[in-house]
Amino acid sequence: MGCNASKALGKRQGPGLRGLGAPADGVGDASAEEAARNVRVKLVLLGDSGVGKSCIVLRFVRGQFDTNSKVTVGAAFLSQTVALPEAPLTTVKFEIWDTAGQERYASLAPLYYRGASAAVVVYDITSPESFEKAKFWIKELQKHASPGIVIALVGNKSDLLGDRAVSREDAAALAEENSMALDIETSAKTAENVLELFQQLGTKLTSVPVGASTTVPEAREGAAAGSGSA
């Protein structure tokens, strides 16, 4: 995973969303409410190599920031459960596929975002090139991802404001043009807005009806998929 990439400061229901124990047809409102309190979400992270996708996931799942971690090869799988501030009885378990950003792995990405109910498209606020690549991934999701997928645009490395090369205005405009659910800046290094990112995604996801089911690819936490060298 590529945490060492941080600079020297070293509504339609998505098929990937399911309520655990979702009610059968005809079950009353009380059962539906209970089912909505335990939601499982398949989420995929997309973005250029070095933007800090793995760092965001590691910060969220393990509370760590590792400047020496390796670049992701293929994809890595991790999971974490959060409670929502506005609905503390509701928990969302994110089953996260962290994809490799290198060009040679781009063709593998659809394997991971197919059936996902949420996607996080990450760019580096100090890198205009990574922002352009984010636009590519947004278009890919719009063409090939599940209808109703919830997409967040994330500008990472907000701890490097002095090196900013992508303005908040440009990011906000991109998010608005593409009707994205969320536009936020994070710092995996300082943890700024990392938990908030997933809490806000959870709130967006649980605001639509729960009950559709898709099979989340079998994987053990921390496992990597794909082959080749970083």
C-alpha atoms as an extended CHARMM CRD file, in Angstrom:
* protein
*
       230  EXT
         1         1  MET       CA              0.0000000000        0.0000000000        0.0000000000  PROA      1               0.0000000000
         2         2  GLY       CA              1.3440000000        3.3790000000       -1.0000000000  PROA      2               0.0000000000
         3         3  CYS       CA              1.2790000000        5.5850000000        2.0720000000  PROA      3               0.0000000000
         4         4  ASN       CA              4.8610000000        6.6400000000        1.3630000000  PROA      4               0.0000000000
         5         5  ALA       CA              3.5000000000        8.7620000000       -1.4730000000  PROA      5               0.0000000000
         6         6  SER       CA              2.6210000000       11.6220000000        0.8970000000  PROA      6               0.0000000000
         7         7  LYS       CA              5.2700000000       14.2990000000        0.4750000000  PROA      7               0.0000000000
         8         8  ALA       CA              8.0840000000       14.9950000000        2.8320000000  PROA      8               0.0000000000
         9         9  LEU       CA              5.7200000000       15.7050000000        5.7450000000  PROA      9               0.0000000000
        10        10  GLY       CA              6.1200000000       12.2840000000        6.3930000000  PROA      10              0.0000000000
        11        11  LYS       CA            -31.6800000000        7.8390000000       -5.7080000000  PROA      11              0.0000000000
        12        12  ARG       CA            -31.7410000000        4.5910000000       -6.6630000000  PROA      12              0.0000000000
        13        13  GLN       CA            -30.6270000000        1.7990000000       -4.4980000000  PROA      13              0.0000000000
        14        14  GLY       CA            -27.1140000000        0.5040000000       -5.2520000000  PROA      14              0.0000000000
        15        15  PRO       CA            -26.8760000000       -3.2660000000       -5.5960000000  PROA      15              0.0000000000
        16        16  GLY       CA            -23.8110000000       -3.4020000000       -3.3670000000  PROA      16              0.0000000000
        17        17  LEU       CA            -25.7800000000       -2.2140000000       -0.3280000000  PROA      17              0.0000000000
        18        18  ARG       CA            -27.5800000000       -4.7010000000        1.8470000000  PROA      18              0.0000000000
        19        19  GLY       CA            -29.1620000000       -4.7650000000        5.2540000000  PROA      19              0.0000000000
        20        20  LEU       CA            -28.0680000000       -7.7280000000        7.3170000000  PROA      20              0.0000000000
        21        21  GLY       CA            -31.2500000000       -9.6830000000        7.8740000000  PROA      21              0.0000000000
        22        22  ALA       CA            -33.1680000000       -7.5280000000        5.3890000000  PROA      22              0.0000000000
        23        23  PRO       CA            -36.9430000000       -8.0350000000        5.6610000000  PROA      23              0.0000000000
        24        24  ALA       CA            -38.9210000000      -10.1060000000        3.2080000000  PROA      24              0.0000000000
        25        25  ASP       CA            -41.7570000000       -8.5160000000        1.2520000000  PROA      25              0.0000000000
        26        26  GLY       CA            -44.6930000000       -7.6170000000        3.4460000000  PROA      26              0.0000000000
        27        27  VAL       CA            -42.7480000000       -7.3020000000        6.6940000000  PROA      27              0.0000000000
        28        28  GLY       CA            -43.8760000000       -4.3140000000        8.7430000000  PROA      28              0.0000000000
        29        29  ASP       CA            -42.0950000000       -1.0030000000        9.2860000000  PROA      29              0.0000000000
        30        30  ALA       CA            -40.5600000000       -2.0820000000       12.6040000000  PROA      30              0.0000000000
        31        31  SER       CA            -38.6500000000       -4.9260000000       10.9440000000  PROA      31              0.0000000000
        32        32  ALA       CA            -37.5080000000       -2.6620000000        8.1210000000  PROA      32              0.0000000000
        33        33  GLU       CA            -36.2360000000       -0.1420000000       10.6600000000  PROA      33              0.0000000000
        34        34  GLU       CA            -34.3270000000       -2.8620000000       12.4990000000  PROA      34              0.0000000000
        35        35  ALA       CA            -32.7490000000       -4.1260000000        9.2670000000  PROA      35              0.0000000000
        36        36  ALA       CA            -31.5900000000       -0.6340000000        8.3550000000  PROA      36              0.0000000000
        37        37  ARG       CA            -29.5250000000       -0.4480000000       11.5360000000  PROA      37              0.0000000000
        38        38  ASN       CA            -26.9590000000       -2.9520000000       10.2790000000  PROA      38              0.0000000000
        39        39  VAL       CA            -25.8880000000       -2.1790000000        6.7360000000  PROA      39              0.0000000000
        40        40  ARG       CA            -23.1190000000       -3.7730000000        4.7110000000  PROA      40              0.0000000000
        41        41  VAL       CA            -21.5630000000       -1.7900000000        1.8660000000  PROA      41              0.0000000000
        42        42  LYS       CA            -19.1460000000       -2.7310000000       -0.8660000000  PROA      42              0.0000000000
        43        43  LEU       CA            -16.9410000000        0.3120000000       -1.5200000000  PROA      43              0.0000000000
        44        44  VAL       CA            -14.1460000000        0.7870000000       -4.0380000000  PROA      44              0.0000000000
        45        45  LEU       CA            -11.3450000000        3.3790000000       -3.9750000000  PROA      45              0.0000000000
        46        46  LEU       CA            -10.0950000000        4.7020000000       -7.3020000000  PROA      46              0.0000000000
        47        47  GLY       CA             -7.4330000000        7.2370000000       -8.1950000000  PROA      47              0.0000000000
        48        48  ASP       CA             -3.9510000000        7.7740000000       -9.5340000000  PROA      48              0.0000000000
        49        49  SER       CA             -0.9500000000        6.0660000000       -7.9810000000  PROA      49              0.0000000000
        50        50  GLY       CA              0.4760000000        7.9910000000       -5.0370000000  PROA      50              0.0000000000
        51        51  VAL       CA             -2.6100000000       10.0190000000       -4.1290000000  PROA      51              0.0000000000
        52        52  GLY       CA             -2.9100000000        8.2270000000       -0.7820000000  PROA      52              0.0000000000
        53        53  LYS       CA             -5.8190000000        5.8270000000       -1.2670000000  PROA      53              0.0000000000
        54        54  SER       CA             -4.1930000000        3.1440000000        0.8670000000  PROA      54              0.0000000000
        55        55  CYS       CA             -3.2340000000        5.7180000000        3.4840000000  PROA      55              0.0000000000
        56        56  ILE       CA             -6.8530000000        6.8120000000        3.8120000000  PROA      56              0.0000000000
        57        57  VAL       CA             -7.9880000000        3.2130000000        4.2400000000  PROA      57              0.0000000000
        58        58  LEU       CA             -5.2780000000        2.3840000000        6.7800000000  PROA      58              0.0000000000
        59        59  ARG       CA             -6.0730000000        5.5170000000        8.7640000000  PROA      59              0.0000000000
        60        60  PHE       CA             -9.7900000000        4.6370000000        8.7520000000  PROA      60              0.0000000000
        61        61  VAL       CA             -9.4380000000        0.9240000000        9.5070000000  PROA      61              0.0000000000
        62        62  ARG       CA             -6.3650000000        0.7820000000       11.7570000000  PROA      62              0.0000000000
        63        63  GLY       CA             -5.7100000000        4.3660000000       12.8300000000  PROA      63              0.0000000000
        64        64  GLN       CA             -2.2660000000        4.1760000000       11.2340000000  PROA      64              0.0000000000
        65        65  PHE       CA             -0.1810000000        6.2460000000        8.8510000000  PROA      65              0.0000000000
        66        66  ASP       CA              2.8100000000        4.3530000000        7.5050000000  PROA      66              0.0000000000
        67        67  THR       CA              5.2490000000        6.3300000000        5.3760000000  PROA      67              0.0000000000
        68        68  ASN       CA              7.0900000000        3.1290000000        4.4830000000  PROA      68              0.0000000000
        69        69  SER       CA              4.1920000000        1.0340000000        3.2070000000  PROA      69              0.0000000000
        70        70  LYS       CA              4.3890000000       -0.3410000000       -0.3260000000  PROA      70              0.0000000000
        71        71  VAL       CA              2.4030000000        0.6110000000       -3.4020000000  PROA      71              0.0000000000
        72        72  THR       CA             -0.7610000000       -1.4580000000       -3.8090000000  PROA      72              0.0000000000
        73        73  VAL       CA             -0.4980000000       -4.3010000000       -6.3160000000  PROA      73              0.0000000000
        74        74  GLY       CA             -3.7930000000       -5.2740000000       -7.9630000000  PROA      74              0.0000000000
        75        75  ALA       CA             -6.1200000000       -4.5240000000       -5.0470000000  PROA      75              0.0000000000
        76        76  ALA       CA             -6.2560000000       -4.8770000000       -1.2730000000  PROA      76              0.0000000000
        77        77  PHE       CA             -9.3030000000       -5.6620000000        0.8530000000  PROA      77              0.0000000000
        78        78  LEU       CA            -10.0690000000       -4.2440000000        4.3090000000  PROA      78              0.0000000000
        79        79  SER       CA            -13.2320000000       -3.6650000000        6.3060000000  PROA      79              0.0000000000
        80        80  GLN       CA            -14.4150000000       -1.3710000000        9.0820000000  PROA      80              0.0000000000
        81        81  THR       CA            -17.7290000000       -0.6300000000       10.7810000000  PROA      81              0.0000000000
        82        82  VAL       CA            -18.8860000000        2.8380000000       11.8140000000  PROA      82              0.0000000000
        83        83  ALA       CA            -21.8600000000        4.2280000000       13.7110000000  PROA      83              0.0000000000
        84        84  LEU       CA            -23.5540000000        7.2630000000       12.2180000000  PROA      84              0.0000000000
        85        85  PRO       CA            -23.5760000000       10.4440000000       14.3560000000  PROA      85              0.0000000000
        86        86  GLU       CA            -27.1390000000       11.3310000000       13.3190000000  PROA      86              0.0000000000
        87        87  ALA       CA            -28.3820000000        7.7720000000       13.9300000000  PROA      87              0.0000000000
        88        88  PRO       CA            -26.2040000000        6.0890000000       16.5680000000  PROA      88              0.0000000000
        89        89  LEU       CA            -28.2040000000        2.8470000000       16.3760000000  PROA      89              0.0000000000
        90        90  THR       CA            -27.3170000000        2.5220000000       12.6890000000  PROA      90              0.0000000000
        91        91  THR       CA            -24.0180000000        0.8560000000       11.8440000000  PROA      91              0.0000000000
        92        92  VAL       CA            -22.4520000000        0.6180000000        8.4060000000  PROA      92              0.0000000000
        93        93  LYS       CA            -19.8490000000       -2.0170000000        7.6430000000  PROA      93              0.0000000000
        94        94  PHE       CA            -17.6620000000       -0.8570000000        4.7600000000  PROA      94              0.0000000000
        95        95  GLU       CA            -16.0680000000       -3.6950000000        2.7780000000  PROA      95              0.0000000000
        96        96  ILE       CA            -13.3530000000       -1.7600000000        0.9850000000  PROA      96              0.0000000000
        97        97  TRP       CA            -11.4890000000       -2.6390000000       -2.1920000000  PROA      97              0.0000000000
        98        98  ASP       CA             -8.4010000000       -0.4310000000       -2.4600000000  PROA      98              0.0000000000
        99        99  THR       CA             -7.3360000000       -0.5840000000       -6.1130000000  PROA      99              0.0000000000
       100       100  ALA       CA             -3.8740000000       -0.0290000000       -7.5720000000  PROA      100             0.0000000000
       101       101  GLY       CA             -3.4350000000        3.3260000000       -9.2690000000  PROA      101             0.0000000000
       102       102  GLN       CA             -0.7800000000        2.3420000000      -11.7880000000  PROA      102             0.0000000000
       103       103  GLU       CA             -1.8460000000        2.4480000000      -15.4300000000  PROA      103             0.0000000000
       104       104  ARG       CA             -1.0460000000       -1.2220000000      -15.9660000000  PROA      104             0.0000000000
       105       105  TYR       CA             -3.7480000000       -2.2090000000      -13.4810000000  PROA      105             0.0000000000
       106       106  ALA       CA             -6.4760000000        0.0840000000      -14.8600000000  PROA      106             0.0000000000
       107       107  SER       CA             -8.1310000000       -2.7510000000      -16.7790000000  PROA      107             0.0000000000
       108       108  LEU       CA             -8.6650000000       -4.6480000000      -13.5010000000  PROA      108             0.0000000000
       109       109  ALA       CA            -10.6370000000       -1.8500000000      -11.8350000000  PROA      109             0.0000000000
       110       110  PRO       CA            -14.0690000000       -2.8770000000      -13.2120000000  PROA      110             0.0000000000
       111       111  LEU       CA            -13.6840000000       -6.2180000000      -11.4320000000  PROA      111             0.0000000000
       112       112  TYR       CA            -13.7430000000       -4.3460000000       -8.1300000000  PROA      112             0.0000000000
       113       113  TYR       CA            -16.3100000000       -1.6060000000       -8.7190000000  PROA      113             0.0000000000
       114       114  ARG       CA            -18.8440000000       -3.9170000000      -10.3580000000  PROA      114             0.0000000000
       115       115  GLY       CA            -21.6520000000       -4.3450000000       -7.8360000000  PROA      115             0.0000000000
       116       116  ALA       CA            -20.2770000000       -1.6580000000       -5.5090000000  PROA      116             0.0000000000
       117       117  SER       CA            -22.7850000000        0.6900000000       -3.9340000000  PROA      117             0.0000000000
       118       118  ALA       CA            -20.1560000000        3.3530000000       -3.1570000000  PROA      118             0.0000000000
       119       119  ALA       CA            -16.9810000000        4.6420000000       -4.7560000000  PROA      119             0.0000000000
       120       120  VAL       CA            -14.3690000000        7.0710000000       -3.4620000000  PROA      120             0.0000000000
       121       121  VAL       CA            -12.4120000000        8.8390000000       -6.1970000000  PROA      121             0.0000000000
       122       122  VAL       CA             -9.2120000000       10.2610000000       -4.7180000000  PROA      122             0.0000000000
       123       123  TYR       CA             -6.8460000000       12.9170000000       -6.0420000000  PROA      123             0.0000000000
       124       124  ASP       CA             -3.8580000000       14.6970000000       -4.5020000000  PROA      124             0.0000000000
       125       125  ILE       CA             -4.5000000000       18.4120000000       -3.9360000000  PROA      125             0.0000000000
       126       126  THR       CA             -0.8510000000       19.0980000000       -4.8790000000  PROA      126             0.0000000000
       127       127  SER       CA             -1.1290000000       17.2610000000       -8.2210000000  PROA      127             0.0000000000
       128       128  PRO       CA             -3.2040000000       18.5990000000      -11.1480000000  PROA      128             0.0000000000
       129       129  GLU       CA             -2.4020000000       15.3830000000      -13.0290000000  PROA      129             0.0000000000
       130       130  SER       CA             -4.1140000000       13.2970000000      -10.3630000000  PROA      130             0.0000000000
       131       131  PHE       CA             -7.1510000000       15.5950000000      -10.5750000000  PROA      131             0.0000000000
       132       132  GLU       CA             -7.3580000000       14.9390000000      -14.3120000000  PROA      132             0.0000000000
       133       133  LYS       CA             -7.1760000000       11.2030000000      -13.6240000000  PROA      133             0.0000000000
       134       134  ALA       CA            -10.0230000000       11.5870000000      -11.1410000000  PROA      134             0.0000000000
       135       135  LYS       CA            -12.1590000000       12.9230000000      -13.9940000000  PROA      135             0.0000000000
       136       136  PHE       CA            -11.3650000000        9.7520000000      -15.9490000000  PROA      136             0.0000000000
       137       137  TRP       CA            -12.4740000000        7.5220000000      -13.0820000000  PROA      137             0.0000000000
       138       138  ILE       CA            -15.7020000000        9.4640000000      -12.6100000000  PROA      138             0.0000000000
       139       139  LYS       CA            -16.5630000000        8.8970000000      -16.2780000000  PROA      139             0.0000000000
       140       140  GLU       CA            -15.6980000000        5.2090000000      -15.9940000000  PROA      140             0.0000000000
       141       141  LEU       CA            -17.9970000000        4.8320000000      -13.0060000000  PROA      141             0.0000000000
       142       142  GLN       CA            -20.8020000000        6.6450000000      -14.7780000000  PROA      142             0.0000000000
       143       143  LYS       CA            -20.4810000000        4.3030000000      -17.7540000000  PROA      143             0.0000000000
       144       144  HSD       CA            -19.8440000000        0.9600000000      -16.0790000000  PROA      144             0.0000000000
       145       145  ALA       CA            -20.7470000000        1.0170000000      -12.3830000000  PROA      145             0.0000000000
       146       146  SER       CA            -24.0830000000        0.0100000000      -10.8880000000  PROA      146             0.0000000000
       147       147  PRO       CA            -26.9680000000        2.4670000000      -11.3220000000  PROA      147             0.0000000000
       148       148  GLY       CA            -27.3860000000        4.6100000000       -8.2330000000  PROA      148             0.0000000000
       149       149  ILE       CA            -23.8070000000        4.1760000000       -7.0200000000  PROA      149             0.0000000000
       150       150  VAL       CA            -22.8770000000        6.8400000000       -4.4610000000  PROA      150             0.0000000000
       151       151  ILE       CA            -19.6510000000        8.5850000000       -5.5020000000  PROA      151             0.0000000000
       152       152  ALA       CA            -17.4430000000       10.7870000000       -3.3170000000  PROA      152             0.0000000000
       153       153  LEU       CA            -14.6980000000       13.0660000000       -4.6180000000  PROA      153             0.0000000000
       154       154  VAL       CA            -11.8050000000       13.2510000000       -2.1540000000  PROA      154             0.0000000000
       155       155  GLY       CA             -8.8500000000       15.6340000000       -2.2890000000  PROA      155             0.0000000000
       156       156  ASN       CA             -6.1700000000       14.0410000000       -0.1130000000  PROA      156             0.0000000000
       157       157  LYS       CA             -3.0710000000       15.5810000000        1.5230000000  PROA      157             0.0000000000
       158       158  SER       CA             -4.8370000000       18.6170000000        2.9650000000  PROA      158             0.0000000000
       159       159  ASP       CA             -1.8600000000       18.8790000000        5.3410000000  PROA      159             0.0000000000
       160       160  LEU       CA              0.1030000000       20.2200000000        2.3430000000  PROA      160             0.0000000000
       161       161  LEU       CA             -1.9690000000       23.3660000000        1.7950000000  PROA      161             0.0000000000
       162       162  GLY       CA              1.1460000000       25.3760000000        0.9680000000  PROA      162             0.0000000000
       163       163  ASP       CA              1.6770000000       23.1450000000       -2.0700000000  PROA      163             0.0000000000
       164       164  ARG       CA             -1.9450000000       23.2050000000       -3.2200000000  PROA      164             0.0000000000
       165       165  ALA       CA             -2.3060000000       22.9930000000       -7.0070000000  PROA      165             0.0000000000
       166       166  VAL       CA             -6.0040000000       22.0500000000       -7.2440000000  PROA      166             0.0000000000
       167       167  SER       CA             -8.4180000000       24.6910000000       -5.9630000000  PROA      167             0.0000000000
       168       168  ARG       CA            -11.4670000000       23.9590000000       -3.8360000000  PROA      168             0.0000000000
       169       169  GLU       CA            -13.5210000000       25.7650000000       -6.4660000000  PROA      169             0.0000000000
       170       170  ASP       CA            -12.3850000000       23.4130000000       -9.2350000000  PROA      170             0.0000000000
       171       171  ALA       CA            -13.1260000000       20.3690000000       -7.0970000000  PROA      171             0.0000000000
       172       172  ALA       CA            -16.5520000000       21.6850000000       -6.1090000000  PROA      172             0.0000000000
       173       173  ALA       CA            -17.3720000000       22.4190000000       -9.7500000000  PROA      173             0.0000000000
       174       174  LEU       CA            -16.3740000000       18.8950000000      -10.8000000000  PROA      174             0.0000000000
       175       175  ALA       CA            -18.5010000000       17.3640000000       -8.0570000000  PROA      175             0.0000000000
       176       176  GLU       CA            -21.4940000000       19.5220000000       -8.9570000000  PROA      176             0.0000000000
       177       177  GLU       CA            -21.1970000000       18.8530000000      -12.6960000000  PROA      177             0.0000000000
       178       178  ASN       CA            -21.2900000000       15.1280000000      -12.0420000000  PROA      178             0.0000000000
       179       179  SER       CA            -23.9410000000       15.1560000000       -9.2900000000  PROA      179             0.0000000000
       180       180  MET       CA            -21.5210000000       13.5630000000       -6.8540000000  PROA      180             0.0000000000
       181       181  ALA       CA            -22.7780000000       12.7920000000       -3.3740000000  PROA      181             0.0000000000
       182       182  LEU       CA            -19.7980000000       14.2440000000       -1.5390000000  PROA      182             0.0000000000
       183       183  ASP       CA            -16.8290000000       16.5620000000       -2.1110000000  PROA      183             0.0000000000
       184       184  ILE       CA            -14.3370000000       16.6410000000        0.7530000000  PROA      184             0.0000000000
       185       185  GLU       CA            -10.6420000000       17.1190000000        1.4800000000  PROA      185             0.0000000000
       186       186  THR       CA             -8.7660000000       14.7700000000        3.7920000000  PROA      186             0.0000000000
       187       187  SER       CA             -5.3480000000       14.2170000000        5.2840000000  PROA      187             0.0000000000
       188       188  ALA       CA             -4.4490000000       10.5930000000        5.9160000000  PROA      188             0.0000000000
       189       189  LYS       CA             -1.3550000000       11.8890000000        7.7260000000  PROA      189             0.0000000000
       190       190  THR       CA             -3.2330000000       13.9690000000       10.3230000000  PROA      190             0.0000000000
       191       191  ALA       CA             -6.5300000000       12.0140000000       10.0870000000  PROA      191             0.0000000000
       192       192  GLU       CA             -8.4120000000       15.1950000000        9.1540000000  PROA      192             0.0000000000
       193       193  ASN       CA            -11.8670000000       14.3410000000        7.7740000000  PROA      193             0.0000000000
       194       194  VAL       CA            -11.0730000000       10.6400000000        7.2620000000  PROA      194             0.0000000000
       195       195  LEU       CA            -13.6970000000        9.3390000000        9.6830000000  PROA      195             0.0000000000
       196       196  GLU       CA            -16.0700000000       12.0870000000        8.5600000000  PROA      196             0.0000000000
       197       197  LEU       CA            -15.7110000000       10.9040000000        4.9540000000  PROA      197             0.0000000000
       198       198  PHE       CA            -17.0010000000        7.4410000000        5.7970000000  PROA      198             0.0000000000
       199       199  GLN       CA            -19.6480000000        8.6940000000        8.2090000000  PROA      199             0.0000000000
       200       200  GLN       CA            -21.0440000000       11.0250000000        5.5660000000  PROA      200             0.0000000000
       201       201  LEU       CA            -20.9840000000        8.2420000000        2.9920000000  PROA      201             0.0000000000
       202       202  GLY       CA            -22.8180000000        6.0070000000        5.4390000000  PROA      202             0.0000000000
       203       203  THR       CA            -25.4670000000        8.6680000000        5.9440000000  PROA      203             0.0000000000
       204       204  LYS       CA            -25.9430000000        9.0540000000        2.1870000000  PROA      204             0.0000000000
       205       205  LEU       CA            -26.1760000000        5.2950000000        1.6980000000  PROA      205             0.0000000000
       206       206  THR       CA            -28.6790000000        4.7080000000        4.4780000000  PROA      206             0.0000000000
       207       207  SER       CA            -30.9360000000        7.4920000000        3.2190000000  PROA      207             0.0000000000
       208       208  VAL       CA            -32.0850000000        5.1580000000        0.3970000000  PROA      208             0.0000000000
       209       209  PRO       CA            -34.1470000000        1.9970000000        0.9280000000  PROA      209             0.0000000000
       210       210  VAL       CA            -32.1600000000       -0.9770000000        2.1730000000  PROA      210             0.0000000000
       211       211  GLY       CA            -32.6930000000       -4.5370000000        1.0320000000  PROA      211             0.0000000000
       212       212  ALA       CA            -31.0540000000       -5.2310000000       -2.3330000000  PROA      212             0.0000000000
       213       213  SER       CA            -28.3660000000       -7.8430000000       -2.2070000000  PROA      213             0.0000000000
       214       214  THR       CA            -25.1840000000       -8.5330000000       -4.0880000000  PROA      214             0.0000000000
       215       215  THR       CA            -22.4160000000      -10.9620000000       -3.3420000000  PROA      215             0.0000000000
       216       216  VAL       CA            -19.3550000000       -9.1960000000       -2.0060000000  PROA      216             0.0000000000
       217       217  PRO       CA            -16.2490000000      -10.9710000000       -3.4020000000  PROA      217             0.0000000000
       218       218  GLU       CA            -14.8840000000      -13.4000000000       -0.8480000000  PROA      218             0.0000000000
       219       219  ALA       CA            -11.6690000000      -12.0520000000        0.6030000000  PROA      219             0.0000000000
       220       220  ARG       CA             -9.8920000000      -12.0200000000        3.8810000000  PROA      220             0.0000000000
       221       221  GLU       CA             -9.0400000000       -8.6900000000        5.4530000000  PROA      221             0.0000000000
       222       222  GLY       CA             -5.7020000000       -7.3510000000        4.3220000000  PROA      222             0.0000000000
       223       223  ALA       CA             -5.5750000000       -9.7080000000        1.3420000000  PROA      223             0.0000000000
       224       224  ALA       CA             -4.2150000000       -8.4520000000       -1.9450000000  PROA      224             0.0000000000
       225       225  ALA       CA             -5.5690000000       -9.4400000000       -5.3320000000  PROA      225             0.0000000000
       226       226  GLY       CA             -3.7270000000       -9.2390000000       -8.6170000000  PROA      226             0.0000000000
       227       227  SER       CA             -0.1730000000       -9.9020000000       -9.5790000000  PROA      227             0.0000000000
       228       228  GLY       CA              2.9230000000       -8.1320000000      -10.7250000000  PROA      228             0.0000000000
       229       229  SER       CA              5.3750000000       -5.8240000000       -9.0290000000  PROA      229             0.0000000000
       230       230  ALA       CA              4.6770000000       -2.3530000000       -7.6950000000  PROA      230             0.0000000000
